[in-house]
Amino acid sequence: MEYKDYYKILGVDRNADQASIKKAYRRLARKYHPDVSKEPEAEARFKEVNEANEVLGDPEKRRTYDQLGSSWQSGQDFRPPPGWEHFSGFSHGGPGPGGFGEAGFAAAGGFSDFFESLFGGGMRQGAGRARSGFRARGQDQEARIELDLETAYQGGRQTLQLGNRKLNVNIPAGITEGQRIRLSGQGQSGLGGGPAGNLYLVAHIRPHPLYRLEGRNVILPLPVAPWEAALGAQITVPTLAGKVDLRIPARSSSGRKLRLKGRGLPGNPPGDQYVELRIETPPAETQAHRELYERMRQELPFNPRAHLV
């Protein structure tokens, strides 16, 4: 069936108040009433206008309709979302908000399949406006949370302030960038006694002064001296679980990555930590330093651009 944009049908904004909706309905109902209108397809338009007003003119039905969200387009193929429970019955009698009453609905030919899929269908004689007898699950909601890398690694319970709510959340150890945590029943409240939706927390891991993340792998850029890279060395490096000893092989070049297996974020399998060597050149600040560099230039047969020749 086709989705119906009731706001578009009445020509009002989604944030319009009830007075604006009532005014728009009355204007269009007069324009398209089959007894007086000369407009093409007046009867079909009158039916759409009445149906739109039946939903938007009733605050409870309007809230239910708005739960579908604003991304739907008129004419788009529509199926009710899973878990949707519509009206168990519907009655309408007497004049509606626009003063046309049940005769107007009869002239318009009743309600569309779209309306009936959401609210139930049928008409029966009776006094007063439609009575609510429906249940609808609340919308799921999503919120972004920011975590430091240490929290992402260790996990544990965190107290988070989300708007006017404080939530105690269990952060799983090894949570990654963009991973979602589901809090069942913490989303938007349901209608008519329907269940609440879920709240999904989307993890964003803050930049770290030492490490960067690539999935579950942790990258540590590590400055080394030229002689450590050339001759090899045994050094101590930090990891998220504490310091470890690392052997730098002789003749290492800048950019070489050394793997510390299983030292990344926990998981199945866990990530690794990669130590990325960056050779730092000591400054030539004194005459003795400059003379040392001069001897190296003369005595070391080294051309870093030999591959370009």
Coordinates of C-alpha atoms in Angstrom, one line a residue:
M1 CA 0.0 0.0 0.0
E2 CA 1.1 3.6 -0.4
Y3 CA 2.2 5.8 2.5
K4 CA 0.1 8.9 3.0
D5 CA 1.7 12.2 4.1
Y6 CA -1.2 13.7 6.0
Y7 CA 0.8 16.9 6.7
K8 CA 1.3 17.4 3.0
I9 CA -2.3 16.7 2.2
L10 CA -3.5 19.4 4.6
G11 CA -0.6 21.7 3.6
V12 CA 0.7 22.2 7.1
D13 CA 4.1 21.9 8.8
R14 CA 4.8 18.8 10.9
N15 CA 5.1 21.2 13.9
A16 CA 1.7 22.9 13.2
D17 CA -0.5 23.4 16.2
Q18 CA -4.1 22.1 16.4
A19 CA -5.6 25.5 15.5
S20 CA -3.5 25.6 12.3
I21 CA -4.6 22.0 11.4
K22 CA -8.3 22.8 12.1
K23 CA -8.1 25.9 9.9
A24 CA -6.4 24.1 7.0
Y25 CA -8.9 21.3 7.2
R26 CA -12.0 23.6 7.1
R27 CA -10.6 25.5 4.2
L28 CA -9.9 22.4 2.1
A29 CA -13.1 20.6 3.2
R30 CA -15.1 23.5 1.9
K31 CA -13.1 23.6 -1.3
Y32 CA -13.5 19.9 -2.1
H33 CA -16.9 19.0 -0.6
P34 CA -18.7 16.9 -3.3
D35 CA -22.0 18.8 -2.8
V36 CA -20.5 22.1 -3.8
S37 CA -17.1 21.7 -5.4
K38 CA -16.4 22.0 -9.1
E39 CA -12.8 20.9 -8.7
P40 CA -11.6 17.9 -10.7
E41 CA -11.4 14.8 -8.5
A42 CA -13.1 16.7 -5.7
E43 CA -14.5 13.5 -4.1
A44 CA -11.1 11.8 -3.9
R45 CA -9.5 15.0 -2.5
F46 CA -12.3 15.4 0.0
K47 CA -11.7 11.9 1.2
E48 CA -8.0 12.5 1.6
V49 CA -8.6 15.7 3.5
N50 CA -11.0 14.1 5.9
E51 CA -8.7 11.2 6.5
A52 CA -5.8 13.5 7.2
N53 CA -7.8 15.5 9.7
E54 CA -9.1 12.4 11.4
V55 CA -5.4 11.6 12.2
L56 CA -3.8 15.0 12.7
G57 CA -6.9 16.5 14.5
D58 CA -6.7 13.8 17.2
P59 CA -3.6 14.3 19.4
E60 CA -3.3 10.6 20.3
K61 CA -3.6 9.4 16.7
R62 CA -1.2 12.1 15.6
R63 CA 1.4 10.9 18.1
T64 CA 0.9 7.4 16.8
Y65 CA 1.3 8.5 13.2
D66 CA 4.4 10.6 14.0
Q67 CA 6.1 7.5 15.4
L68 CA 6.5 6.4 11.8
G69 CA 9.1 9.2 11.4
S70 CA 9.5 11.9 8.8
S71 CA 11.6 10.0 6.2
W72 CA 8.6 8.5 4.3
Q73 CA 7.4 10.0 1.0
S74 CA 3.9 10.2 -0.3
G75 CA 3.2 7.2 -2.6
Q76 CA 6.1 5.2 -1.2
D77 CA 5.4 1.5 -0.6
F78 CA 4.5 1.1 3.0
R79 CA 4.2 -1.8 5.5
P80 CA 3.5 -1.2 9.2
P81 CA 6.7 -1.7 11.3
P82 CA 7.1 -5.0 13.3
G83 CA 5.3 -4.9 16.6
W84 CA 2.7 -2.4 15.5
E85 CA -0.7 -2.9 17.1
H86 CA -3.6 -0.9 15.6
F87 CA -7.1 0.1 16.8
S88 CA -9.2 -2.8 17.7
G89 CA -12.3 -0.8 16.7
F90 CA -13.3 2.5 15.3
S91 CA -16.4 4.6 15.7
H92 CA -17.4 8.0 14.5
G93 CA -20.6 9.8 14.6
G94 CA -21.8 13.4 14.7
P95 CA -20.0 16.4 13.3
G96 CA -16.2 16.3 13.2
P97 CA -13.8 19.2 13.8
G98 CA -14.7 20.7 10.5
G99 CA -18.4 20.5 11.0
F100 CA -19.1 18.1 8.1
G101 CA -19.8 15.0 10.2
E102 CA -20.3 11.4 9.3
A103 CA -22.1 12.3 6.0
G104 CA -18.8 13.8 4.8
F105 CA -17.0 10.5 5.4
A106 CA -19.7 8.6 3.7
A107 CA -19.5 10.8 0.7
A108 CA -15.8 10.4 0.7
G109 CA -16.1 6.6 0.7
G110 CA -14.5 5.7 4.0
F111 CA -10.8 5.4 4.9
S112 CA -7.7 4.2 2.9
D113 CA -5.9 0.9 3.4
F114 CA -3.0 2.9 4.8
F115 CA -5.3 4.3 7.6
E116 CA -6.8 1.0 8.4
S117 CA -3.3 -0.7 8.6
L118 CA -2.4 1.8 11.3
F119 CA -5.7 2.4 13.2
G120 CA -8.1 -0.4 12.1
G121 CA -11.1 0.4 9.9
G122 CA -14.9 0.3 9.6
M123 CA -17.6 2.7 10.7
R124 CA -20.5 2.2 13.0
Q125 CA -23.2 4.5 14.2
G126 CA -22.7 6.1 17.6
A127 CA -22.3 9.4 19.4
G128 CA -19.2 11.3 20.0
R129 CA -15.7 11.2 18.4
A130 CA -13.5 8.1 18.0
R131 CA -12.5 6.5 21.2
S132 CA -8.9 5.4 21.6
G133 CA -8.5 1.6 21.9
F134 CA -5.0 1.0 20.4
R135 CA -1.6 0.1 21.5
A136 CA 1.7 1.2 19.8
R137 CA 5.3 0.4 20.7
G138 CA 7.4 3.4 21.3
Q139 CA 10.1 4.5 18.8
D140 CA 13.6 3.4 19.2
Q141 CA 16.0 6.2 20.0
E142 CA 19.7 6.7 19.4
A143 CA 22.3 8.7 21.3
R144 CA 26.1 9.2 20.9
I145 CA 28.3 8.6 23.9
E146 CA 32.0 9.5 24.1
L147 CA 34.5 7.1 25.8
D148 CA 38.2 7.4 26.4
L149 CA 40.3 4.6 25.1
E150 CA 41.1 3.2 28.5
T151 CA 37.3 2.7 29.2
A152 CA 36.8 1.1 25.8
Y153 CA 39.6 -1.4 26.7
Q154 CA 38.6 -2.1 30.3
G155 CA 34.8 -1.8 30.1
G156 CA 32.8 -1.5 33.3
R157 CA 29.8 0.4 34.6
Q158 CA 29.5 4.1 33.7
T159 CA 27.0 6.8 34.7
L160 CA 26.0 8.8 31.7
Q161 CA 24.0 12.0 31.5
L162 CA 21.7 12.0 28.5
G163 CA 19.6 15.1 28.4
N164 CA 17.6 15.1 31.7
R165 CA 18.3 11.5 32.4
K166 CA 21.1 9.7 34.2
L167 CA 21.7 6.1 33.1
N168 CA 23.9 3.4 34.6
V169 CA 25.4 1.6 31.6
N170 CA 27.5 -1.5 31.4
I171 CA 30.2 -0.8 28.8
P172 CA 31.5 -4.0 27.4
A173 CA 35.3 -4.5 27.4
G174 CA 36.7 -4.0 23.9
I175 CA 33.9 -1.8 22.6
T176 CA 34.9 -0.4 19.2
E177 CA 34.2 2.8 17.3
G178 CA 30.6 3.0 16.2
Q179 CA 29.5 -0.1 18.1
R180 CA 26.0 0.1 19.6
I181 CA 24.8 -0.7 23.1
R182 CA 21.1 -1.6 23.4
L183 CA 19.2 -0.5 26.5
S184 CA 15.9 -2.3 26.3
G185 CA 12.8 -0.3 27.1
Q186 CA 14.7 3.0 27.5
G187 CA 13.5 4.6 24.3
Q188 CA 10.3 6.5 23.6
S189 CA 7.3 5.6 25.7
G190 CA 4.6 3.5 24.0
L191 CA 1.1 4.6 23.5
G192 CA -2.1 3.1 24.9
G193 CA -0.1 0.9 27.2
G194 CA 2.2 -0.3 24.5
P195 CA 5.8 -1.2 25.3
A196 CA 8.6 1.4 25.2
G197 CA 11.1 1.4 22.4
N198 CA 14.8 0.7 22.9
L199 CA 17.7 3.2 23.4
Y200 CA 20.8 2.6 21.3
L201 CA 24.1 4.1 22.5
V202 CA 26.6 4.6 19.7
A203 CA 30.2 4.6 20.9
H204 CA 32.6 7.3 19.9
I205 CA 36.2 6.8 21.2
R206 CA 38.0 10.0 21.9
P207 CA 41.5 10.6 20.3
H208 CA 44.3 9.4 22.6
P209 CA 47.6 11.3 23.1
L210 CA 49.7 8.1 22.5
Y211 CA 47.6 5.6 20.5
R212 CA 45.4 5.5 17.5
L213 CA 42.8 2.8 16.7
E214 CA 42.3 0.7 13.6
G215 CA 39.4 -1.6 14.4
R216 CA 40.5 -3.6 17.5
N217 CA 44.2 -3.0 16.7
V218 CA 46.1 -0.3 18.7
I219 CA 48.9 1.6 16.9
L220 CA 51.7 3.2 19.0
P221 CA 54.0 5.6 17.1
L222 CA 57.4 5.1 18.8
P223 CA 60.3 7.6 18.4
V224 CA 63.7 5.8 18.3
A225 CA 67.3 7.0 18.0
P226 CA 69.2 6.3 14.8
W227 CA 71.6 4.0 16.6
E228 CA 68.7 2.0 18.2
A229 CA 67.3 1.4 14.7
A230 CA 70.7 0.6 13.2
L231 CA 72.2 -1.5 15.9
G232 CA 69.0 -2.9 17.6
A233 CA 67.9 -2.3 21.2
Q234 CA 65.9 -3.6 24.1
I235 CA 63.4 -0.9 25.2
T236 CA 60.2 -0.6 27.4
V237 CA 57.0 0.5 25.7
P238 CA 53.5 1.3 27.1
T239 CA 50.4 -0.8 26.3
L240 CA 46.8 -0.4 27.5
A241 CA 47.5 -3.3 30.0
G242 CA 50.8 -2.0 31.2
K243 CA 54.4 -1.7 30.2
V244 CA 56.2 -4.5 28.3
D245 CA 59.8 -5.0 27.0
L246 CA 60.3 -4.9 23.2
R247 CA 63.3 -5.8 21.1
I248 CA 64.0 -3.6 18.2
P249 CA 65.8 -5.6 15.5
A250 CA 69.1 -4.2 14.0
R251 CA 68.8 -2.5 10.7
S252 CA 65.2 -1.4 11.3
S253 CA 63.9 1.5 9.2
S254 CA 61.5 4.2 10.0
G255 CA 57.9 3.1 9.6
R256 CA 58.6 -0.5 10.5
K257 CA 55.8 -2.1 12.6
L258 CA 56.5 -4.5 15.4
R259 CA 53.5 -6.6 16.6
L260 CA 52.6 -7.2 20.2
K261 CA 50.1 -10.0 19.8
G262 CA 46.8 -9.7 21.7
R263 CA 47.7 -6.3 23.2
G264 CA 44.9 -4.5 21.4
L265 CA 41.2 -4.2 22.4
P266 CA 39.7 -7.4 23.9
G267 CA 37.5 -9.4 21.6
N268 CA 37.1 -12.8 19.9
P269 CA 39.8 -12.7 18.6
P270 CA 41.5 -9.8 20.4
G271 CA 43.3 -7.1 18.6
D272 CA 47.0 -6.6 18.5
Q273 CA 49.2 -3.6 19.3
Y274 CA 51.6 -2.4 16.6
V275 CA 54.6 -0.4 17.5
E276 CA 55.4 1.9 14.6
L277 CA 59.1 3.0 14.6
R278 CA 59.9 6.6 13.8
I279 CA 63.5 7.4 13.7
E280 CA 64.2 10.8 15.2
T281 CA 67.4 12.7 14.2
P282 CA 69.3 14.3 17.0
P283 CA 69.9 18.1 16.5
A284 CA 73.4 19.3 15.7
E285 CA 73.4 22.1 18.4
T286 CA 77.1 22.2 19.2
Q287 CA 80.4 22.2 17.2
A288 CA 81.1 18.7 18.5
H289 CA 77.7 17.5 17.3
R290 CA 78.3 19.0 13.8
E291 CA 81.8 17.4 13.6
L292 CA 80.2 14.0 14.5
Y293 CA 77.7 14.4 11.7
E294 CA 80.5 15.4 9.3
R295 CA 82.5 12.3 10.2
M296 CA 79.3 10.2 9.6
R297 CA 78.8 11.8 6.2
Q298 CA 82.4 11.0 5.2
E299 CA 82.7 7.5 6.7
L300 CA 79.2 6.0 6.2
P301 CA 78.5 4.9 2.5
F302 CA 74.9 5.9 2.8
N303 CA 72.6 7.4 0.1
P304 CA 68.9 7.5 1.2
R305 CA 68.0 8.4 -2.4
A306 CA 69.9 5.6 -4.1
H307 CA 66.6 4.0 -5.3
L308 CA 65.7 7.2 -7.2
V309 CA 68.9 7.2 -9.4

